[in-house]
Amino acid sequence: MDTDTSVTELVGQAVAAHREGGEQSYQRFLATVGLLRERDFEEAAEAIRARSGDPQERAAITELLGRLPLAGDKQSCATATDCLRRLLDGEKDECVLQDAVYALAWICDASSLEPLLDLLDYPSDAVREAVATSLASAMAGEEDERGIAALITLSADRSAEVRDWACFALGTLLDCDGDAIREALAARLDDPCDDTRCEAVLGLARRGDERGLQPLRQALDGDSVLTLRVDSADETDDPGAARLRRRIAERWPRRDPARQALHEALRPGRSHTGSPAT
């Protein structure tokens, strides 16, 4: 353990490395994070709170706050979340706001959910996209009803990227089921964004919903080969989906490095045929 360098100095070194940019500097930043994890977290948090310079510095301290807490340590997670929430309250820089949202996701603790919900209606598409990206992690496996409701709301967002991430979280990252989730995914089956539409198909297929299975059967007659269709086909034991898996594999270039992944996708699907929760 490095005991010759104070916690305040280590925080300063981490911020400086983060500001420099580049891979080597970022590796120094991560190494310093490792050293800070060996020190008292509350002392580190106090040193971080004392810094509030330009947007580059604030971006650095948000990542520090996201990476320092140890998984499962409720006290450090709560302290880091409180620091990030205070930063969010007065922050105007969109890039820093995005970094703070991602930091809350890294904490991966239920305490980080509430600050994300506060940004659900934020005007910036980029910030709402960060929220959609982070909600599943922030729920920390609890599948909180508020987080699920937020993802359902974001699945109908005006931004295609936000809708895509929200449908990915609802359909794939979360295993919970229910009429509201299925209807939110079904509403995106005719989405103008291909990725969003495919995420909706996948989410419904995973749950054994015919509205997801039918597009897979229709894909057998199409010329477009989409990775998400392979994923969707792998989520069900539907005979038509099995034929789709074989057809895509046959058409994939033999020397393509992704061919092995496609062979893996030919294994029997994982069926989710249970009834939706009520």
CSV table of C-alpha atoms in Angstrom, one decimal:
chain,number,residue,atom,x,y,z
A,1,MET,CA,0.0,0.0,0.0
A,2,ASP,CA,1.2,3.5,-0.9
A,3,THR,CA,1.2,5.3,2.5
A,4,ASP,CA,3.6,8.1,1.5
A,5,THR,CA,1.1,9.9,-0.7
A,6,SER,CA,-1.9,11.5,1.0
A,7,VAL,CA,-5.4,10.8,-0.1
A,8,THR,CA,-5.8,14.4,-1.3
A,9,GLU,CA,-2.6,14.0,-3.4
A,10,LEU,CA,-3.9,10.8,-4.9
A,11,VAL,CA,-7.2,12.4,-5.9
A,12,GLY,CA,-5.2,15.2,-7.5
A,13,GLN,CA,-3.1,12.7,-9.5
A,14,ALA,CA,-6.3,10.8,-10.6
A,15,VAL,CA,-7.9,14.1,-11.8
A,16,ALA,CA,-4.7,15.1,-13.6
A,17,ALA,CA,-4.4,11.8,-15.4
A,18,HIS,CA,-8.1,11.8,-16.4
A,19,ARG,CA,-7.7,15.4,-17.8
A,20,GLU,CA,-4.7,14.4,-20.0
A,21,GLY,CA,-6.7,11.9,-22.1
A,22,GLY,CA,-5.2,9.1,-24.0
A,23,GLU,CA,-4.9,5.4,-23.1
A,24,GLN,CA,-1.7,5.6,-21.0
A,25,SER,CA,-3.1,8.5,-19.0
A,26,TYR,CA,-6.3,6.6,-18.5
A,27,GLN,CA,-4.5,3.5,-17.2
A,28,ARG,CA,-2.7,5.8,-14.7
A,29,PHE,CA,-6.1,7.1,-13.7
A,30,LEU,CA,-7.4,3.5,-13.1
A,31,ALA,CA,-4.2,2.6,-11.2
A,32,THR,CA,-4.7,5.6,-8.9
A,33,VAL,CA,-8.3,4.5,-8.4
A,34,GLY,CA,-6.9,1.2,-7.2
A,35,LEU,CA,-4.7,3.0,-4.7
A,36,LEU,CA,-7.5,5.1,-3.4
A,37,ARG,CA,-9.6,2.0,-2.8
A,38,GLU,CA,-7.0,0.9,-0.2
A,39,ARG,CA,-7.6,4.1,1.7
A,40,ASP,CA,-10.5,5.4,3.8
A,41,PHE,CA,-13.5,6.0,1.5
A,42,GLU,CA,-14.9,8.9,3.5
A,43,GLU,CA,-11.6,10.7,3.4
A,44,ALA,CA,-11.4,10.2,-0.3
A,45,ALA,CA,-15.0,11.4,-0.8
A,46,GLU,CA,-14.2,14.5,1.2
A,47,ALA,CA,-11.2,15.2,-1.0
A,48,ILE,CA,-13.3,14.8,-4.1
A,49,ARG,CA,-16.0,17.1,-2.8
A,50,ALA,CA,-13.4,19.8,-2.3
A,51,ARG,CA,-12.8,19.9,-6.1
A,52,SER,CA,-15.2,21.6,-8.4
A,53,GLY,CA,-13.3,23.2,-11.2
A,54,ASP,CA,-13.9,23.3,-15.0
A,55,PRO,CA,-16.0,20.7,-16.8
A,56,GLN,CA,-13.0,18.4,-17.4
A,57,GLU,CA,-12.3,18.3,-13.7
A,58,ARG,CA,-15.9,17.7,-12.9
A,59,ALA,CA,-16.0,14.8,-15.4
A,60,ALA,CA,-12.9,13.3,-13.7
A,61,ILE,CA,-14.5,13.5,-10.2
A,62,THR,CA,-17.7,11.9,-11.4
A,63,GLU,CA,-15.8,8.9,-12.7
A,64,LEU,CA,-13.9,8.7,-9.5
A,65,LEU,CA,-17.1,8.7,-7.5
A,66,GLY,CA,-18.5,6.0,-9.8
A,67,ARG,CA,-15.5,3.7,-9.6
A,68,LEU,CA,-14.3,4.0,-6.0
A,69,PRO,CA,-17.2,2.3,-4.1
A,70,LEU,CA,-16.7,-1.4,-3.5
A,71,ALA,CA,-19.6,-3.6,-4.8
A,72,GLY,CA,-22.0,-4.4,-1.9
A,73,ASP,CA,-20.6,-1.7,0.4
A,74,LYS,CA,-23.8,0.1,1.2
A,75,GLN,CA,-22.1,3.0,3.0
A,76,SER,CA,-19.6,3.9,0.3
A,77,CYS,CA,-22.3,3.5,-2.4
A,78,ALA,CA,-24.7,5.8,-0.5
A,79,THR,CA,-21.9,8.4,0.0
A,80,ALA,CA,-20.9,8.3,-3.6
A,81,THR,CA,-24.5,8.6,-4.8
A,82,ASP,CA,-25.1,11.6,-2.5
A,83,CYS,CA,-22.0,13.3,-3.9
A,84,LEU,CA,-23.1,12.7,-7.5
A,85,ARG,CA,-26.7,13.8,-6.7
A,86,ARG,CA,-25.3,17.1,-5.3
A,87,LEU,CA,-23.3,17.6,-8.5
A,88,LEU,CA,-26.3,16.8,-10.7
A,89,ASP,CA,-28.4,19.4,-8.9
A,90,GLY,CA,-26.4,22.3,-10.2
A,91,GLU,CA,-24.7,20.9,-13.3
A,92,LYS,CA,-25.3,22.5,-16.7
A,93,ASP,CA,-22.7,20.9,-18.8
A,94,GLU,CA,-24.3,18.0,-20.8
A,95,CYS,CA,-21.1,16.0,-21.0
A,96,VAL,CA,-20.6,16.1,-17.3
A,97,LEU,CA,-24.2,15.2,-16.7
A,98,GLN,CA,-23.8,12.1,-19.0
A,99,ASP,CA,-20.6,11.1,-17.1
A,100,ALA,CA,-22.5,11.5,-13.8
A,101,VAL,CA,-25.3,9.3,-15.0
A,102,TYR,CA,-22.9,6.6,-16.1
A,103,ALA,CA,-21.1,6.9,-12.7
A,104,LEU,CA,-24.4,6.2,-11.0
A,105,ALA,CA,-24.8,3.0,-13.1
A,106,TRP,CA,-21.2,1.9,-12.1
A,107,ILE,CA,-22.2,2.1,-8.5
A,108,CYS,CA,-24.8,-0.5,-9.2
A,109,ASP,CA,-26.7,0.1,-6.1
A,110,ALA,CA,-30.4,0.7,-5.5
A,111,SER,CA,-29.5,4.1,-3.9
A,112,SER,CA,-28.4,5.4,-7.4
A,113,LEU,CA,-31.8,4.9,-9.0
A,114,GLU,CA,-33.6,8.0,-7.6
A,115,PRO,CA,-31.1,10.5,-9.2
A,116,LEU,CA,-31.6,8.9,-12.6
A,117,LEU,CA,-35.4,9.1,-12.3
A,118,ASP,CA,-35.0,12.9,-11.7
A,119,LEU,CA,-33.5,13.2,-15.2
A,120,LEU,CA,-36.2,11.2,-17.0
A,121,ASP,CA,-37.6,14.4,-18.7
A,122,TYR,CA,-34.3,16.2,-19.2
A,123,PRO,CA,-34.4,18.2,-22.4
A,124,SER,CA,-31.1,16.8,-23.8
A,125,ASP,CA,-31.5,13.6,-25.9
A,126,ALA,CA,-28.0,12.6,-25.0
A,127,VAL,CA,-28.7,12.8,-21.2
A,128,ARG,CA,-31.9,10.8,-21.5
A,129,GLU,CA,-30.0,8.2,-23.6
A,130,ALA,CA,-27.5,7.9,-20.8
A,131,VAL,CA,-30.4,7.4,-18.3
A,132,ALA,CA,-31.9,4.7,-20.5
A,133,THR,CA,-28.5,3.0,-20.7
A,134,SER,CA,-28.0,3.1,-17.0
A,135,LEU,CA,-31.3,2.3,-15.4
A,136,ALA,CA,-31.0,-1.5,-15.5
A,137,SER,CA,-27.6,-1.3,-13.7
A,138,ALA,CA,-28.9,1.2,-11.2
A,139,MET,CA,-31.7,-1.2,-10.2
A,140,ALA,CA,-28.9,-3.7,-9.2
A,141,GLY,CA,-31.0,-6.7,-9.9
A,142,GLU,CA,-34.0,-5.5,-7.9
A,143,GLU,CA,-36.1,-4.7,-10.9
A,144,ASP,CA,-37.7,-1.8,-9.1
A,145,GLU,CA,-41.2,-0.9,-10.3
A,146,ARG,CA,-40.1,2.8,-10.7
A,147,GLY,CA,-37.2,1.9,-12.9
A,148,ILE,CA,-39.3,-0.4,-15.0
A,149,ALA,CA,-41.9,2.3,-15.4
A,150,ALA,CA,-39.2,4.8,-16.4
A,151,LEU,CA,-37.9,2.4,-19.1
A,152,ILE,CA,-41.4,1.9,-20.4
A,153,THR,CA,-41.7,5.7,-20.7
A,154,LEU,CA,-38.3,6.0,-22.4
A,155,SER,CA,-39.2,3.2,-24.9
A,156,ALA,CA,-41.6,5.8,-26.5
A,157,ASP,CA,-39.1,8.7,-26.4
A,158,ARG,CA,-38.8,11.0,-29.3
A,159,SER,CA,-35.1,10.0,-29.7
A,160,ALA,CA,-34.4,6.7,-31.6
A,161,GLU,CA,-31.3,6.1,-29.5
A,162,VAL,CA,-33.2,6.5,-26.3
A,163,ARG,CA,-36.0,4.1,-27.5
A,164,ASP,CA,-33.3,1.6,-28.6
A,165,TRP,CA,-31.6,1.5,-25.2
A,166,ALA,CA,-34.9,1.4,-23.3
A,167,CYS,CA,-36.1,-1.5,-25.4
A,168,PHE,CA,-32.8,-3.3,-25.0
A,169,ALA,CA,-33.0,-2.9,-21.2
A,170,LEU,CA,-36.7,-4.0,-21.0
A,171,GLY,CA,-36.4,-6.8,-23.5
A,172,THR,CA,-33.0,-8.3,-22.8
A,173,LEU,CA,-31.3,-7.0,-19.6
A,174,LEU,CA,-34.3,-7.5,-17.4
A,175,ASP,CA,-36.0,-10.9,-17.0
A,176,CYS,CA,-39.2,-9.6,-15.5
A,177,ASP,CA,-42.4,-10.0,-17.4
A,178,GLY,CA,-45.8,-8.4,-17.4
A,179,ASP,CA,-48.5,-7.0,-19.6
A,180,ALA,CA,-47.1,-3.4,-19.4
A,181,ILE,CA,-43.6,-4.6,-20.5
A,182,ARG,CA,-45.0,-6.7,-23.4
A,183,GLU,CA,-47.3,-3.9,-24.6
A,184,ALA,CA,-44.4,-1.4,-24.5
A,185,LEU,CA,-42.3,-3.7,-26.6
A,186,ALA,CA,-45.2,-4.5,-29.0
A,187,ALA,CA,-45.7,-0.8,-29.5
A,188,ARG,CA,-42.2,-0.6,-31.0
A,189,LEU,CA,-42.7,-3.4,-33.5
A,190,ASP,CA,-43.3,-0.8,-36.3
A,191,ASP,CA,-40.7,1.6,-35.0
A,192,PRO,CA,-38.8,3.5,-37.8
A,193,CYS,CA,-35.5,2.6,-36.1
A,194,ASP,CA,-34.3,-0.9,-37.2
A,195,ASP,CA,-32.4,-1.4,-33.9
A,196,THR,CA,-35.3,-0.5,-31.7
A,197,ARG,CA,-37.7,-2.7,-33.7
A,198,CYS,CA,-35.3,-5.7,-33.4
A,199,GLU,CA,-34.9,-5.2,-29.7
A,200,ALA,CA,-38.7,-5.2,-29.4
A,201,VAL,CA,-38.8,-8.5,-31.4
A,202,LEU,CA,-36.1,-10.0,-29.2
A,203,GLY,CA,-37.8,-9.0,-25.9
A,204,LEU,CA,-41.1,-10.4,-27.0
A,205,ALA,CA,-39.6,-13.6,-28.3
A,206,ARG,CA,-37.7,-14.2,-25.1
A,207,ARG,CA,-41.1,-14.1,-23.3
A,208,GLY,CA,-42.7,-16.6,-25.8
A,209,ASP,CA,-45.0,-13.8,-27.1
A,210,GLU,CA,-46.4,-14.5,-30.6
A,211,ARG,CA,-46.0,-10.9,-31.5
A,212,GLY,CA,-42.2,-11.5,-31.4
A,213,LEU,CA,-42.3,-14.9,-32.9
A,214,GLN,CA,-44.2,-13.9,-36.0
A,215,PRO,CA,-41.6,-11.4,-37.2
A,216,LEU,CA,-39.0,-14.1,-37.0
A,217,ARG,CA,-41.1,-16.3,-39.3
A,218,GLN,CA,-41.5,-13.5,-41.7
A,219,ALA,CA,-37.7,-12.9,-41.7
A,220,LEU,CA,-37.3,-16.3,-43.4
A,221,ASP,CA,-38.6,-14.8,-46.6
A,222,GLY,CA,-36.4,-11.6,-46.4
A,223,ASP,CA,-33.0,-10.8,-47.7
A,224,SER,CA,-31.8,-8.8,-44.7
A,225,VAL,CA,-29.5,-10.5,-42.2
A,226,LEU,CA,-29.4,-8.8,-38.8
A,227,THR,CA,-27.4,-9.8,-35.8
A,228,LEU,CA,-30.4,-9.1,-33.6
A,229,ARG,CA,-32.4,-11.6,-35.6
A,230,VAL,CA,-29.9,-14.2,-34.8
A,231,ASP,CA,-30.2,-13.3,-31.1
A,232,SER,CA,-34.0,-13.4,-31.4
A,233,ALA,CA,-33.9,-16.8,-33.1
A,234,ASP,CA,-31.8,-18.1,-30.3
A,235,GLU,CA,-34.3,-17.1,-27.6
A,236,THR,CA,-37.0,-19.5,-28.7
A,237,ASP,CA,-37.6,-23.1,-29.6
A,238,ASP,CA,-40.0,-22.1,-32.4
A,239,PRO,CA,-39.4,-24.3,-35.4
A,240,GLY,CA,-39.5,-21.4,-37.8
A,241,ALA,CA,-36.9,-19.6,-35.7
A,242,ALA,CA,-34.7,-22.7,-35.9
A,243,ARG,CA,-34.9,-22.6,-39.7
A,244,LEU,CA,-34.0,-19.0,-39.6
A,245,ARG,CA,-30.9,-19.8,-37.5
A,246,ARG,CA,-29.8,-22.4,-40.1
A,247,ARG,CA,-30.4,-20.1,-43.0
A,248,ILE,CA,-28.4,-17.2,-41.6
A,249,ALA,CA,-25.5,-19.5,-40.7
A,250,GLU,CA,-25.5,-20.9,-44.2
A,251,ARG,CA,-25.4,-17.5,-45.8
A,252,TRP,CA,-22.6,-16.1,-43.5
A,253,PRO,CA,-19.2,-16.0,-45.2
A,254,ARG,CA,-17.3,-19.2,-44.2
A,255,ARG,CA,-14.1,-17.3,-43.3
A,256,ASP,CA,-15.9,-14.6,-41.3
A,257,PRO,CA,-14.6,-14.6,-37.6
A,258,ALA,CA,-18.2,-14.2,-36.5
A,259,ARG,CA,-19.1,-17.6,-38.0
A,260,GLN,CA,-18.2,-19.4,-34.7
A,261,ALA,CA,-20.7,-17.1,-32.9
A,262,LEU,CA,-23.3,-18.1,-35.4
A,263,HIS,CA,-22.6,-21.8,-34.9
A,264,GLU,CA,-23.1,-21.1,-31.1
A,265,ALA,CA,-26.4,-19.5,-32.0
A,266,LEU,CA,-27.6,-22.8,-33.6
A,267,ARG,CA,-27.8,-24.4,-30.2
A,268,PRO,CA,-31.3,-25.1,-28.9
A,269,GLY,CA,-33.0,-21.8,-27.9
A,270,ARG,CA,-33.9,-20.8,-24.3
A,271,SER,CA,-37.6,-20.7,-24.2
A,272,HIS,CA,-39.5,-18.2,-22.0
A,273,THR,CA,-43.0,-19.5,-22.4
A,274,GLY,CA,-44.4,-18.6,-19.1
A,275,SER,CA,-47.5,-16.4,-18.8
A,276,PRO,CA,-46.9,-12.7,-18.2
A,277,ALA,CA,-47.1,-11.6,-14.6
A,278,THR,CA,-50.1,-9.7,-13.6
